[in-house]
PDB file of C-alpha atoms and ligand atoms in Angstrom:
ATOM      1  CA  UNK A  49     133.335 196.913  85.999  1.00 62.00           C
ATOM      2  CA  UNK A  50     136.834 198.574  86.514  1.00 71.00           C
ATOM      3  CA  UNK A  51     138.820 197.506  89.561  1.00 74.00           C
ATOM      4  CA  UNK A  52     138.404 200.934  91.118  1.00 78.00           C
ATOM      5  CA  UNK A  53     134.693 200.913  90.653  1.00 83.00           C
ATOM      6  CA  UNK A  54     134.312 197.505  92.160  1.00 85.00           C
ATOM      7  CA  UNK A  55     136.436 198.446  95.139  1.00 86.00           C
ATOM      8  CA  UNK A  56     134.269 201.453  95.729  1.00 88.00           C
ATOM      9  CA  UNK A  57     131.058 199.506  95.415  1.00 92.00           C
ATOM     10  CA  UNK A  58     132.467 196.912  97.901  1.00 93.00           C
ATOM     11  CA  UNK A  59     133.295 199.556 100.348  1.00 91.00           C
ATOM     12  CA  UNK A  60     129.937 201.317 100.105  1.00 93.00           C
ATOM     13  CA  UNK A  61     127.938 198.125 100.489  1.00 94.00           C
ATOM     14  CA  UNK A  62     130.003 197.009 103.450  1.00 94.00           C
ATOM     15  CA  UNK A  63     129.605 200.381 105.219  1.00 92.00           C
ATOM     16  CA  UNK A  64     125.802 200.281 104.456  1.00 94.00           C
ATOM     17  CA  UNK A  65     125.705 196.721 106.091  1.00 95.00           C
ATOM     18  CA  UNK A  66     127.489 198.001 109.171  1.00 93.00           C
ATOM     19  CA  UNK A  67     125.168 201.038 109.409  1.00 92.00           C
ATOM     20  CA  UNK A  68     122.142 198.775 109.037  1.00 95.00           C
ATOM     21  CA  UNK A  69     123.464 196.407 111.673  1.00 94.00           C
ATOM     22  CA  UNK A  70     124.003 199.299 114.151  1.00 92.00           C
ATOM     23  CA  UNK A  71     120.414 200.208 113.764  1.00 93.00           C
ATOM     24  CA  UNK A  72     119.194 196.532 114.115  1.00 93.00           C
ATOM     25  CA  UNK A  73     121.226 196.019 117.269  1.00 90.00           C
ATOM     26  CA  UNK A  74     119.826 199.281 118.812  1.00 89.00           C
ATOM     27  CA  UNK A  75     116.270 197.934 118.216  1.00 87.00           C
ATOM     28  CA  UNK A  76     116.764 194.224 119.001  1.00 85.00           C
ATOM     29  CA  UNK A  77     119.928 193.963 121.093  1.00 83.00           C
ATOM     30  CA  UNK A  78     123.088 192.219 120.075  1.00 81.00           C
ATOM     31  CA  UNK A  79     121.373 188.813 119.426  1.00 87.00           C
ATOM     32  CA  UNK A  80     119.496 189.079 116.170  1.00 92.00           C
ATOM     33  CA  UNK A  81     116.960 186.598 114.679  1.00 92.00           C
ATOM     34  CA  UNK A  82     117.983 184.821 111.481  1.00 92.00           C
ATOM     35  CA  UNK A  83     114.814 186.045 109.757  1.00 94.00           C
ATOM     36  CA  UNK A  84     116.016 189.646 110.036  1.00 95.00           C
ATOM     37  CA  UNK A  85     119.579 188.819 108.910  1.00 96.00           C
ATOM     38  CA  UNK A  86     118.477 186.793 105.872  1.00 94.00           C
ATOM     39  CA  UNK A  87     116.082 189.531 104.689  1.00 95.00           C
ATOM     40  CA  UNK A  88     118.906 192.065 105.034  1.00 96.00           C
ATOM     41  CA  UNK A  89     118.645 195.563 103.694  1.00 97.00           C
ATOM     42  CA  UNK A  90     118.181 197.396 100.354  1.00 96.00           C
ATOM     43  CA  UNK A  91     121.118 198.914  98.564  1.00 95.00           C
ATOM     44  CA  UNK A  92     120.395 200.685  95.294  1.00 93.00           C
ATOM     45  CA  UNK A  93     117.189 198.644  94.648  1.00 94.00           C
ATOM     46  CA  UNK A  94     118.946 195.411  95.463  1.00 94.00           C
ATOM     47  CA  UNK A  95     118.217 193.308  98.501  1.00 95.00           C
ATOM     48  CA  UNK A  96     121.413 192.437 100.400  1.00 96.00           C
ATOM     49  CA  UNK A  97     121.012 189.487 102.774  1.00 96.00           C
ATOM     50  CA  UNK A  98     123.626 189.141 105.586  1.00 95.00           C
ATOM     51  CA  UNK A  99     123.476 185.431 106.067  1.00 90.00           C
ATOM     52  CA  UNK A 100     123.143 182.426 103.839  1.00 81.00           C
ATOM     53  CA  UNK A 101     122.845 178.615 104.611  1.00 75.00           C
ATOM     54  CA  UNK A 102     126.568 178.242 104.318  1.00 75.00           C
ATOM     55  CA  UNK A 103     129.215 179.767 106.489  1.00 87.00           C
ATOM     56  CA  UNK A 104     131.243 181.985 104.134  1.00 92.00           C
ATOM     57  CA  UNK A 105     128.710 184.318 102.487  1.00 94.00           C
ATOM     58  CA  UNK A 106     129.103 186.779  99.677  1.00 94.00           C
ATOM     59  CA  UNK A 107     125.849 188.522  98.554  1.00 94.00           C
ATOM     60  CA  UNK A 108     125.355 188.811  94.842  1.00 93.00           C
ATOM     61  CA  UNK A 109     125.950 192.471  94.826  1.00 93.00           C
ATOM     62  CA  UNK A 110     129.503 192.211  96.103  1.00 93.00           C
ATOM     63  CA  UNK A 111     132.111 191.649  93.324  1.00 87.00           C
ATOM     64  CA  UNK A 112     134.791 189.798  95.179  1.00 92.00           C
ATOM     65  CA  UNK A 113     135.038 189.502  98.944  1.00 95.00           C
ATOM     66  CA  UNK A 114     132.627 187.843 101.332  1.00 96.00           C
ATOM     67  CA  UNK A 115     130.421 189.939 103.645  1.00 96.00           C
ATOM     68  CA  UNK A 116     129.875 187.617 106.582  1.00 96.00           C
ATOM     69  CA  UNK A 117     131.041 184.408 108.204  1.00 94.00           C
ATOM     70  CA  UNK A 118     128.730 182.369 110.315  1.00 90.00           C
ATOM     71  CA  UNK A 119     129.243 179.696 112.902  1.00 84.00           C
ATOM     72  CA  UNK A 120     126.840 177.533 114.763  1.00 76.00           C
ATOM     73  CA  UNK A 121     127.661 175.920 118.000  1.00 64.00           C
ATOM     74  CA  UNK A 122     126.391 172.654 119.393  1.00 56.00           C
ATOM     75  CA  UNK A 123     127.735 172.997 122.893  1.00 47.00           C
ATOM     76  CA  UNK A 124     128.443 175.849 125.358  1.00 45.00           C
ATOM     77  CA  UNK A 125     132.038 175.843 124.385  1.00 43.00           C
ATOM     78  CA  UNK A 126     132.772 174.913 120.930  1.00 47.00           C
ATOM     79  CA  UNK A 127     136.461 174.208 121.236  1.00 39.00           C
ATOM     80  CA  UNK A 128     136.976 173.697 117.586  1.00 46.00           C
ATOM     81  CA  UNK A 129     136.260 177.395 117.267  1.00 52.00           C
ATOM     82  CA  UNK A 130     138.579 178.982 119.718  1.00 55.00           C
ATOM     83  CA  UNK A 131     142.216 179.177 120.669  1.00 55.00           C
ATOM     84  CA  UNK A 132     143.711 181.506 123.084  1.00 60.00           C
ATOM     85  CA  UNK A 133     142.283 184.980 122.572  1.00 67.00           C
ATOM     86  CA  UNK A 134     141.366 184.578 119.013  1.00 76.00           C
ATOM     87  CA  UNK A 135     138.595 182.882 117.120  1.00 83.00           C
ATOM     88  CA  UNK A 136     139.216 180.010 114.745  1.00 85.00           C
ATOM     89  CA  UNK A 137     137.108 179.722 111.735  1.00 88.00           C
ATOM     90  CA  UNK A 138     136.959 176.420 109.806  1.00 87.00           C
ATOM     91  CA  UNK A 139     137.402 176.153 106.067  1.00 89.00           C
ATOM     92  CA  UNK A 140     134.512 175.358 103.967  1.00 88.00           C
ATOM     93  CA  UNK A 141     135.165 171.589 103.441  1.00 88.00           C
ATOM     94  CA  UNK A 142     138.711 170.223 103.143  1.00 90.00           C
ATOM     95  CA  UNK A 143     139.881 171.883  99.985  1.00 93.00           C
ATOM     96  CA  UNK A 144     141.937 175.051 100.767  1.00 93.00           C
ATOM     97  CA  UNK A 145     141.285 176.191  97.180  1.00 95.00           C
ATOM     98  CA  UNK A 146     137.494 175.923  97.269  1.00 94.00           C
ATOM     99  CA  UNK A 147     136.317 179.293  96.034  1.00 93.00           C
ATOM    100  CA  UNK A 148     134.775 180.302  99.350  1.00 93.00           C
ATOM    101  CA  UNK A 149     138.099 179.654 101.129  1.00 95.00           C
ATOM    102  CA  UNK A 150     139.984 181.474  98.428  1.00 96.00           C
ATOM    103  CA  UNK A 151     137.549 184.487  98.802  1.00 95.00           C
ATOM    104  CA  UNK A 152     138.121 184.569 102.459  1.00 95.00           C
ATOM    105  CA  UNK A 153     141.823 184.352 102.111  1.00 96.00           C
ATOM    106  CA  UNK A 154     141.692 187.337  99.683  1.00 95.00           C
ATOM    107  CA  UNK A 155     139.726 189.265 102.296  1.00 95.00           C
ATOM    108  CA  UNK A 156     142.570 188.576 104.777  1.00 94.00           C
ATOM    109  CA  UNK A 157     145.201 189.757 102.215  1.00 93.00           C
ATOM    110  CA  UNK A 158     143.344 192.991 101.598  1.00 91.00           C
ATOM    111  CA  UNK A 159     142.293 193.638 105.245  1.00 89.00           C
ATOM    112  CA  UNK A 160     138.611 193.678 104.425  1.00 92.00           C
ATOM    113  CA  UNK A 161     136.334 194.135 107.438  1.00 92.00           C
ATOM    114  CA  UNK A 162     133.796 191.314 107.743  1.00 95.00           C
ATOM    115  CA  UNK A 163     130.626 190.596 109.884  1.00 95.00           C
ATOM    116  CA  UNK A 164     130.813 187.528 112.217  1.00 92.00           C
ATOM    117  CA  UNK A 165     127.591 185.788 113.114  1.00 91.00           C
ATOM    118  CA  UNK A 166     127.765 183.393 116.010  1.00 87.00           C
ATOM    119  CA  UNK A 167     124.752 181.112 116.477  1.00 85.00           C
ATOM    120  CA  UNK A 168     123.911 181.082 120.209  1.00 81.00           C
ATOM    121  CA  UNK A 169     120.782 178.990 119.734  1.00 82.00           C
ATOM    122  CA  UNK A 170     119.063 177.765 116.560  1.00 83.00           C
ATOM    123  CA  UNK A 171     117.840 180.778 114.614  1.00 88.00           C
ATOM    124  CA  UNK A 172     119.527 183.466 116.769  1.00 89.00           C
ATOM    125  CA  UNK A 173     122.939 185.052 116.197  1.00 90.00           C
ATOM    126  CA  UNK A 174     125.228 187.262 118.151  1.00 88.00           C
ATOM    127  CA  UNK A 175     126.600 189.727 115.692  1.00 90.00           C
ATOM    128  CA  UNK A 176     130.048 191.247 115.766  1.00 89.00           C
ATOM    129  CA  UNK A 177     131.715 193.621 113.282  1.00 90.00           C
ATOM    130  CA  UNK A 178     134.247 194.545 112.033  1.00 90.00           C
ATOM    131  CA  UNK A 179     136.211 191.326 112.254  1.00 90.00           C
ATOM    132  CA  UNK A 180     139.312 190.567 110.301  1.00 90.00           C
ATOM    133  CA  UNK A 181     140.795 187.412 109.154  1.00 92.00           C
ATOM    134  CA  UNK A 182     144.395 187.713 110.336  1.00 89.00           C
ATOM    135  CA  UNK A 183     145.686 184.108 109.947  1.00 90.00           C
ATOM    136  CA  UNK A 184     145.376 181.189 107.522  1.00 93.00           C
ATOM    137  CA  UNK A 185     146.372 177.622 108.572  1.00 92.00           C
ATOM    138  CA  UNK A 186     145.906 175.214 105.649  1.00 92.00           C
ATOM    139  CA  UNK A 187     147.272 172.235 107.602  1.00 91.00           C
ATOM    140  CA  UNK A 188     144.437 172.528 110.191  1.00 88.00           C
ATOM    141  CA  UNK A 189     141.980 173.864 107.597  1.00 90.00           C
ATOM    142  CA  UNK A 190     141.264 176.982 109.709  1.00 90.00           C
ATOM    143  CA  UNK A 191     141.439 180.775 109.566  1.00 92.00           C
ATOM    144  CA  UNK A 192     142.177 182.922 112.595  1.00 89.00           C
ATOM    145  CA  UNK A 193     139.666 185.805 113.057  1.00 89.00           C
ATOM    146  CA  UNK A 194     139.996 188.861 115.272  1.00 87.00           C
ATOM    147  CA  UNK A 195     137.343 191.323 116.307  1.00 85.00           C
ATOM    148  CA  UNK A 196     138.175 194.907 116.090  1.00 81.00           C
ATOM    149  CA  UNK A 197     136.805 198.206 117.494  1.00 72.00           C
ATOM    150  CA  UNK A 198     134.082 199.976 115.618  1.00 67.00           C
ATOM    151  CA  UNK A 199     136.294 202.890 115.035  1.00 62.00           C
ATOM    152  CA  UNK A 200     138.160 200.801 112.428  1.00 65.00           C
ATOM    153  CA  UNK A 201     135.154 201.193 110.180  1.00 66.00           C
ATOM    154  CA  UNK A 202     135.576 205.017 110.149  1.00 64.00           C
ATOM    155  CA  UNK A 203     139.067 204.667 108.990  1.00 64.00           C
ATOM    156  CA  UNK A 204     137.879 202.142 106.317  1.00 66.00           C
ATOM    157  CA  UNK A 205     135.939 204.986 104.702  1.00 61.00           C
ATOM    158  CA  UNK A 206     139.340 206.301 103.739  1.00 59.00           C
ATOM    159  CA  UNK A 207     141.257 203.285 103.069  1.00 53.00           C
ATOM    160  CA  UNK A 208     144.677 205.049 103.122  1.00 51.00           C
ATOM    161  CA  UNK A 209     144.166 205.705 106.816  1.00 45.00           C
ATOM    162  CA  UNK A 210     143.963 201.994 107.401  1.00 47.00           C
ATOM    163  CA  UNK A 211     147.495 201.625 106.123  1.00 46.00           C
ATOM    164  CA  UNK A 212     148.652 204.303 108.557  1.00 47.00           C
ATOM    165  CA  UNK A 213     147.103 202.460 111.405  1.00 50.00           C
ATOM    166  CA  UNK A 214     149.228 201.442 114.457  1.00 50.00           C
ATOM    167  CA  UNK A 215     152.048 198.969 113.756  1.00 56.00           C
ATOM    168  CA  UNK A 216     150.752 195.495 113.125  1.00 61.00           C
ATOM    169  CA  UNK A 217     151.851 194.111 116.496  1.00 63.00           C
ATOM    170  CA  UNK A 218     150.042 196.760 118.537  1.00 63.00           C
ATOM    171  CA  UNK A 219     146.878 196.332 116.534  1.00 68.00           C
ATOM    172  CA  UNK A 220     147.173 192.563 116.909  1.00 68.00           C
ATOM    173  CA  UNK A 221     147.426 192.805 120.706  1.00 68.00           C
ATOM    174  CA  UNK A 222     144.529 195.244 120.717  1.00 70.00           C
ATOM    175  CA  UNK A 223     142.459 192.910 118.619  1.00 72.00           C
ATOM    176  CA  UNK A 224     143.286 189.939 120.885  1.00 71.00           C
ATOM    177  CA  UNK A 225     142.102 191.819 123.847  1.00 70.00           C
ATOM    178  CA  UNK A 226     138.863 192.808 122.186  1.00 72.00           C
ATOM    179  CA  UNK A 227     138.252 189.361 120.845  1.00 73.00           C
ATOM    180  CA  UNK A 228     138.628 187.787 124.258  1.00 73.00           C
ATOM    181  CA  UNK A 229     136.011 190.133 125.708  1.00 74.00           C
ATOM    182  CA  UNK A 230     133.780 189.312 122.766  1.00 76.00           C
ATOM    183  CA  UNK A 231     134.255 185.638 123.477  1.00 73.00           C
ATOM    184  CA  UNK A 232     133.155 186.172 127.093  1.00 74.00           C
ATOM    185  CA  UNK A 233     130.063 187.935 125.897  1.00 74.00           C
ATOM    186  CA  UNK A 234     129.421 185.129 123.464  1.00 74.00           C
ATOM    187  CA  UNK A 235     129.368 182.637 126.315  1.00 74.00           C
ATOM    188  CA  UNK A 236     127.131 184.808 128.467  1.00 77.00           C
ATOM    189  CA  UNK A 237     124.610 185.537 125.727  1.00 78.00           C
ATOM    190  CA  UNK A 238     124.546 181.982 124.618  1.00 82.00           C
ATOM    191  CA  UNK A 239     123.804 180.870 128.196  1.00 89.00           C
ATOM    192  CA  UNK A 240     120.915 183.343 128.501  1.00 89.00           C
ATOM    193  CA  UNK A 241     119.345 182.321 125.301  1.00 88.00           C
ATOM    194  CA  UNK A 242     119.566 178.662 125.935  1.00 90.00           C
ATOM    195  CA  UNK A 243     118.259 178.862 129.552  1.00 94.00           C
ATOM    196  CA  UNK A 244     115.267 181.161 128.679  1.00 93.00           C
ATOM    197  CA  UNK A 245     114.408 178.957 125.727  1.00 92.00           C
ATOM    198  CA  UNK A 246     114.465 175.749 127.947  1.00 95.00           C
ATOM    199  CA  UNK A 247     112.134 177.390 130.398  1.00 97.00           C
ATOM    200  CA  UNK A 248     109.817 178.513 127.668  1.00 95.00           C
ATOM    201  CA  UNK A 249     110.733 182.206 128.421  1.00 94.00           C
ATOM    202  CA  UNK A 250     109.047 182.426 131.825  1.00 97.00           C
ATOM    203  CA  UNK A 251     110.299 182.743 135.508  1.00 98.00           C
ATOM    204  CA  UNK A 252     110.472 179.215 136.931  1.00 98.00           C
ATOM    205  CA  UNK A 253     109.176 180.581 140.310  1.00 98.00           C
ATOM    206  CA  UNK A 254     106.223 182.828 139.252  1.00 97.00           C
ATOM    207  CA  UNK A 255     105.690 182.315 135.554  1.00 96.00           C
ATOM    208  CA  UNK A 256     106.262 185.898 134.628  1.00 97.00           C
ATOM    209  CA  UNK A 257     106.787 185.905 130.931  1.00 96.00           C
ATOM    210  CA  UNK A 258     108.257 189.404 130.107  1.00 91.00           C
ATOM    211  CA  UNK A 259     111.700 188.745 128.417  1.00 86.00           C
ATOM    212  CA  UNK A 260     112.779 192.300 129.542  1.00 85.00           C
ATOM    213  CA  UNK A 261     112.367 191.156 133.049  1.00 93.00           C
ATOM    214  CA  UNK A 262     113.908 187.739 132.778  1.00 93.00           C
ATOM    215  CA  UNK A 263     117.427 186.634 133.479  1.00 93.00           C
ATOM    216  CA  UNK A 264     119.288 183.314 133.315  1.00 95.00           C
ATOM    217  CA  UNK A 265     120.536 182.794 136.843  1.00 96.00           C
ATOM    218  CA  UNK A 266     123.593 180.576 137.529  1.00 95.00           C
ATOM    219  CA  UNK A 267     123.131 177.937 140.234  1.00 96.00           C
ATOM    220  CA  UNK A 268     126.917 177.777 140.817  1.00 94.00           C
ATOM    221  CA  UNK A 269     128.236 181.328 140.024  1.00 89.00           C
ATOM    222  CA  UNK A 270     130.000 182.042 136.752  1.00 80.00           C
ATOM    223  CA  UNK A 271     133.814 181.823 137.055  1.00 73.00           C
ATOM    224  CA  UNK A 272     133.681 179.460 139.954  1.00 74.00           C
ATOM    225  CA  UNK A 273     134.449 175.773 139.859  1.00 79.00           C
ATOM    226  CA  UNK A 274     131.675 173.991 137.991  1.00 82.00           C
ATOM    227  CA  UNK A 275     130.146 177.466 137.293  1.00 83.00           C
ATOM    228  CA  UNK A 276     129.790 176.558 133.573  1.00 84.00           C
ATOM    229  CA  UNK A 277     127.411 178.329 131.269  1.00 85.00           C
ATOM    230  CA  UNK A 278     125.361 175.189 130.638  1.00 90.00           C
ATOM    231  CA  UNK A 279     121.546 174.903 130.925  1.00 94.00           C
ATOM    232  CA  UNK A 280     121.799 172.385 133.811  1.00 96.00           C
ATOM    233  CA  UNK A 281     123.553 175.035 135.856  1.00 96.00           C
ATOM    234  CA  UNK A 282     120.924 177.566 135.047  1.00 96.00           C
ATOM    235  CA  UNK A 283     117.463 178.707 136.075  1.00 98.00           C
ATOM    236  CA  UNK A 284     115.186 181.220 134.262  1.00 98.00           C
ATOM    237  CA  UNK A 285     114.171 183.741 136.918  1.00 98.00           C
ATOM    238  CA  UNK A 286     112.533 187.256 136.846  1.00 97.00           C
ATOM    239  CA  UNK A 287     114.584 190.091 138.262  1.00 96.00           C
ATOM    240  CA  UNK A 288     113.011 189.956 141.622  1.00 97.00           C
ATOM    241  CA  UNK A 289     113.481 186.163 142.071  1.00 98.00           C
ATOM    242  CA  UNK A 290     116.972 186.292 140.501  1.00 97.00           C
ATOM    243  CA  UNK A 291     118.076 188.825 143.144  1.00 97.00           C
ATOM    244  CA  UNK A 292     116.304 186.967 145.935  1.00 97.00           C
ATOM    245  CA  UNK A 293     117.979 183.683 144.922  1.00 97.00           C
ATOM    246  CA  UNK A 294     121.443 185.303 144.647  1.00 95.00           C
ATOM    247  CA  UNK A 295     121.015 186.831 148.127  1.00 94.00           C
ATOM    248  CA  UNK A 296     119.889 183.366 149.568  1.00 95.00           C
ATOM    249  CA  UNK A 297     116.436 184.687 150.456  1.00 95.00           C
ATOM    250  CA  UNK A 298     115.041 181.812 148.416  1.00 96.00           C
ATOM    251  CA  UNK A 299     116.553 178.429 147.803  1.00 97.00           C
ATOM    252  CA  UNK A 300     115.793 175.505 145.602  1.00 98.00           C
ATOM    253  CA  UNK A 301     115.950 171.992 147.111  1.00 97.00           C
ATOM    254  CA  UNK A 302     117.587 169.290 145.013  1.00 97.00           C
ATOM    255  CA  UNK A 303     114.003 167.864 144.505  1.00 97.00           C
ATOM    256  CA  UNK A 304     113.058 171.187 142.801  1.00 98.00           C
ATOM    257  CA  UNK A 305     110.998 172.483 145.662  1.00 98.00           C
ATOM    258  CA  UNK A 306     111.212 176.173 146.451  1.00 98.00           C
ATOM    259  CA  UNK A 307     112.055 177.228 150.056  1.00 97.00           C
ATOM    260  CA  UNK A 308     111.822 180.743 151.412  1.00 96.00           C
ATOM    261  CA  UNK A 309     114.119 181.646 154.190  1.00 95.00           C
ATOM    262  CA  UNK A 310     112.592 181.310 157.616  1.00 93.00           C
ATOM    263  CA  UNK A 311     113.049 184.948 158.780  1.00 93.00           C
ATOM    264  CA  UNK A 312     111.402 186.090 155.568  1.00 95.00           C
ATOM    265  CA  UNK A 313     108.446 183.718 156.052  1.00 95.00           C
ATOM    266  CA  UNK A 314     107.849 185.221 159.486  1.00 95.00           C
ATOM    267  CA  UNK A 315     107.976 188.837 158.330  1.00 95.00           C
ATOM    268  CA  UNK A 316     104.727 190.833 158.181  1.00 95.00           C
ATOM    269  CA  UNK A 317     104.374 193.303 155.243  1.00 95.00           C
ATOM    270  CA  UNK A 318     102.296 194.166 152.237  1.00 95.00           C
ATOM    271  CA  UNK A 319     101.184 192.223 149.189  1.00 95.00           C
ATOM    272  CA  UNK A 320     104.566 192.268 147.409  1.00 95.00           C
ATOM    273  CA  UNK A 321     106.195 190.329 150.244  1.00 96.00           C
ATOM    274  CA  UNK A 322     103.303 187.899 150.447  1.00 96.00           C
ATOM    275  CA  UNK A 323     102.818 187.269 146.628  1.00 96.00           C
ATOM    276  CA  UNK A 324     106.271 187.946 145.547  1.00 96.00           C
ATOM    277  CA  UNK A 325     108.211 185.931 148.093  1.00 97.00           C
ATOM    278  CA  UNK A 326     106.286 184.113 150.943  1.00 97.00           C
ATOM    279  CA  UNK A 327     103.804 182.323 148.596  1.00 96.00           C
ATOM    280  CA  UNK A 328     106.525 180.682 146.648  1.00 96.00           C
ATOM    281  CA  UNK A 329     107.346 178.493 149.642  1.00 97.00           C
ATOM    282  CA  UNK A 330     106.889 174.750 149.252  1.00 97.00           C
ATOM    283  CA  UNK A 331     105.836 175.130 145.544  1.00 97.00           C
ATOM    284  CA  UNK A 332     107.658 173.039 142.936  1.00 97.00           C
ATOM    285  CA  UNK A 333     109.551 175.186 140.516  1.00 98.00           C
ATOM    286  CA  UNK A 334     108.592 175.169 136.886  1.00 98.00           C
ATOM    287  CA  UNK A 335     110.932 172.935 134.934  1.00 98.00           C
ATOM    288  CA  UNK A 336     111.965 172.644 131.322  1.00 97.00           C
ATOM    289  CA  UNK A 337     109.956 170.137 129.218  1.00 96.00           C
ATOM    290  CA  UNK A 338     113.152 168.348 128.283  1.00 94.00           C
ATOM    291  CA  UNK A 339     114.354 166.459 131.353  1.00 95.00           C
ATOM    292  CA  UNK A 340     117.983 166.746 130.233  1.00 94.00           C
ATOM    293  CA  UNK A 341     117.712 170.512 130.657  1.00 95.00           C
ATOM    294  CA  UNK A 342     116.547 170.302 134.260  1.00 97.00           C
ATOM    295  CA  UNK A 343     118.988 171.712 136.925  1.00 97.00           C
ATOM    296  CA  UNK A 344     121.631 169.379 137.948  1.00 97.00           C
ATOM    297  CA  UNK A 345     120.599 168.077 141.493  1.00 97.00           C
ATOM    298  CA  UNK A 346     124.171 167.848 142.600  1.00 96.00           C
ATOM    299  CA  UNK A 347     124.654 171.531 141.802  1.00 96.00           C
ATOM    300  CA  UNK A 348     121.347 172.375 143.545  1.00 97.00           C
ATOM    301  CA  UNK A 349     122.476 170.385 146.593  1.00 97.00           C
ATOM    302  CA  UNK A 350     125.664 172.574 146.850  1.00 95.00           C
ATOM    303  CA  UNK A 351     123.721 175.746 146.448  1.00 95.00           C
ATOM    304  CA  UNK A 352     120.995 174.657 148.911  1.00 96.00           C
ATOM    305  CA  UNK A 353     123.627 173.897 151.612  1.00 94.00           C
ATOM    306  CA  UNK A 354     124.733 177.591 151.355  1.00 93.00           C
ATOM    307  CA  UNK A 355     121.103 178.681 151.561  1.00 93.00           C
ATOM    308  CA  UNK A 356     120.549 176.618 154.740  1.00 92.00           C
ATOM    309  CA  UNK A 357     123.621 178.167 156.299  1.00 89.00           C
ATOM    310  CA  UNK A 358     122.366 181.568 155.329  1.00 83.00           C
ATOM    311  CA  UNK A 359     119.199 180.856 157.259  1.00 72.00           C
ATOM    312  CA  UNK A 360     121.170 179.902 160.373  1.00 67.00           C
ATOM    313  CA  UNK A 361     123.693 182.681 160.199  1.00 58.00           C
ATOM    314  CA  UNK A 362     121.973 185.671 161.769  1.00 42.00           C
ATOM    315  CA  UNK A 363     124.757 188.045 160.588  1.00 44.00           C
ATOM    316  CA  UNK A 364     124.186 186.698 157.101  1.00 46.00           C
ATOM    317  CA  UNK A 365     122.358 189.342 155.281  1.00 45.00           C
ATOM    318  CA  UNK A 366     125.423 191.419 154.275  1.00 42.00           C
ATOM    319  CA  UNK A 367     128.090 188.747 154.293  1.00 41.00           C
ATOM    320  CA  UNK A 368     127.288 187.142 151.015  1.00 44.00           C
ATOM    321  CA  UNK A 369     127.039 188.712 147.640  1.00 42.00           C
ATOM    322  CA  UNK A 370     127.054 186.058 145.155  1.00 42.00           C
ATOM    323  CA  UNK A 371     127.521 186.917 141.628  1.00 43.00           C
ATOM    324  CA  UNK A 372     125.676 185.111 138.949  1.00 44.00           C
TER     325      UNK A 372
HETATM  326 ZN1   ZN B 411     109.593 185.432 139.269  1.00 97.55          ZN
END
C-alpha cells in the first residue's frame, strides 16, 4: 500500500465511522450500548468495530492510526481523567513506547480526528467525536484530549483546509470551551444512567416504566452545595412526579415515605389529581435493591424541611423554582 493510498483509506474509513455514529445517535441518543459499538459498521465488505476490550483501539482495516479511545469510570468524577477544561487520557500501561501509545502519539502529530467513548455505566458509552490528542505527558503517563466541533470533520475531507484552520491558540481555546461543556454533559448523562439503573428503570413513586418518560431527579439541586451527581442524591421519577417533586408539591420524608402537600390533598378534581398525586400520600417510595444506592437520609431531611416550609407558606407556589 502506498503512503497516499493508506492515507486516503484512513480518511474514508474515519469519515464513514463518523457518519455511522451520527445515524446511531439519531436513533438511540448520545449514550450507545456497547453491543452496537462493538458490532460497528461495514466498510467495503469488512466489519469495522468501534470499540475493543482495551482503551486505544485500531480496527484491522486501518493502516496506522487508532480510531477510538475508551474510558470507563468507577465513580461520578473520575479525577484521574480530567484537568481543567481538558480530558486526560491514561497511557496504556507504563511504557511510553508501547505500540498503542506510539500510535496515539502519531495521531496527535498528524492531527487525526478520533472517537472518544466514555463509559457512563457498564455497557453504555457516551460518544464524542471528533476529539484530538493535543498533548503528551510521558512523566505522568497521560495524553491530553480535546473535543472539537463537528464542522472540523468537513474540513477533514479536504485535509489542506485543516492546515488553514484558525491559529493554534484560537482553536485551543475553542476546544477547551467545547470540552468543558462536553464534560458537563458527561456528568449529567452518567447521573441519569446510574440512577435509572439503580431504580430498575421505573418511577420510584408510581412504577411507570417508560424510559422516555423517566428522569433522574436531584434531591439537592445540581450545582448547589452537596448537589453532586451521585446516586444517593438522586431519585428516578416520571416527568409528572419529577415536576411535582421540584415544585414541592410532593416530598419524601427521610424514612422514604411520600408526602403530598396538604392543600393538594384537600383539592377536589378529576382522576389525574386523585391517582397521579393524592394517592401517593403515605406510601413508601420504591427503593433500589442495593441499599447503598438508597437516597441519603441527610439530604432527604434538608429537602423535606423545604417541602414543609412550602406547605406553610401560602405565597409559596411561585416563589420557588428549584432546578434539578
Ligand atoms: Zn411517577
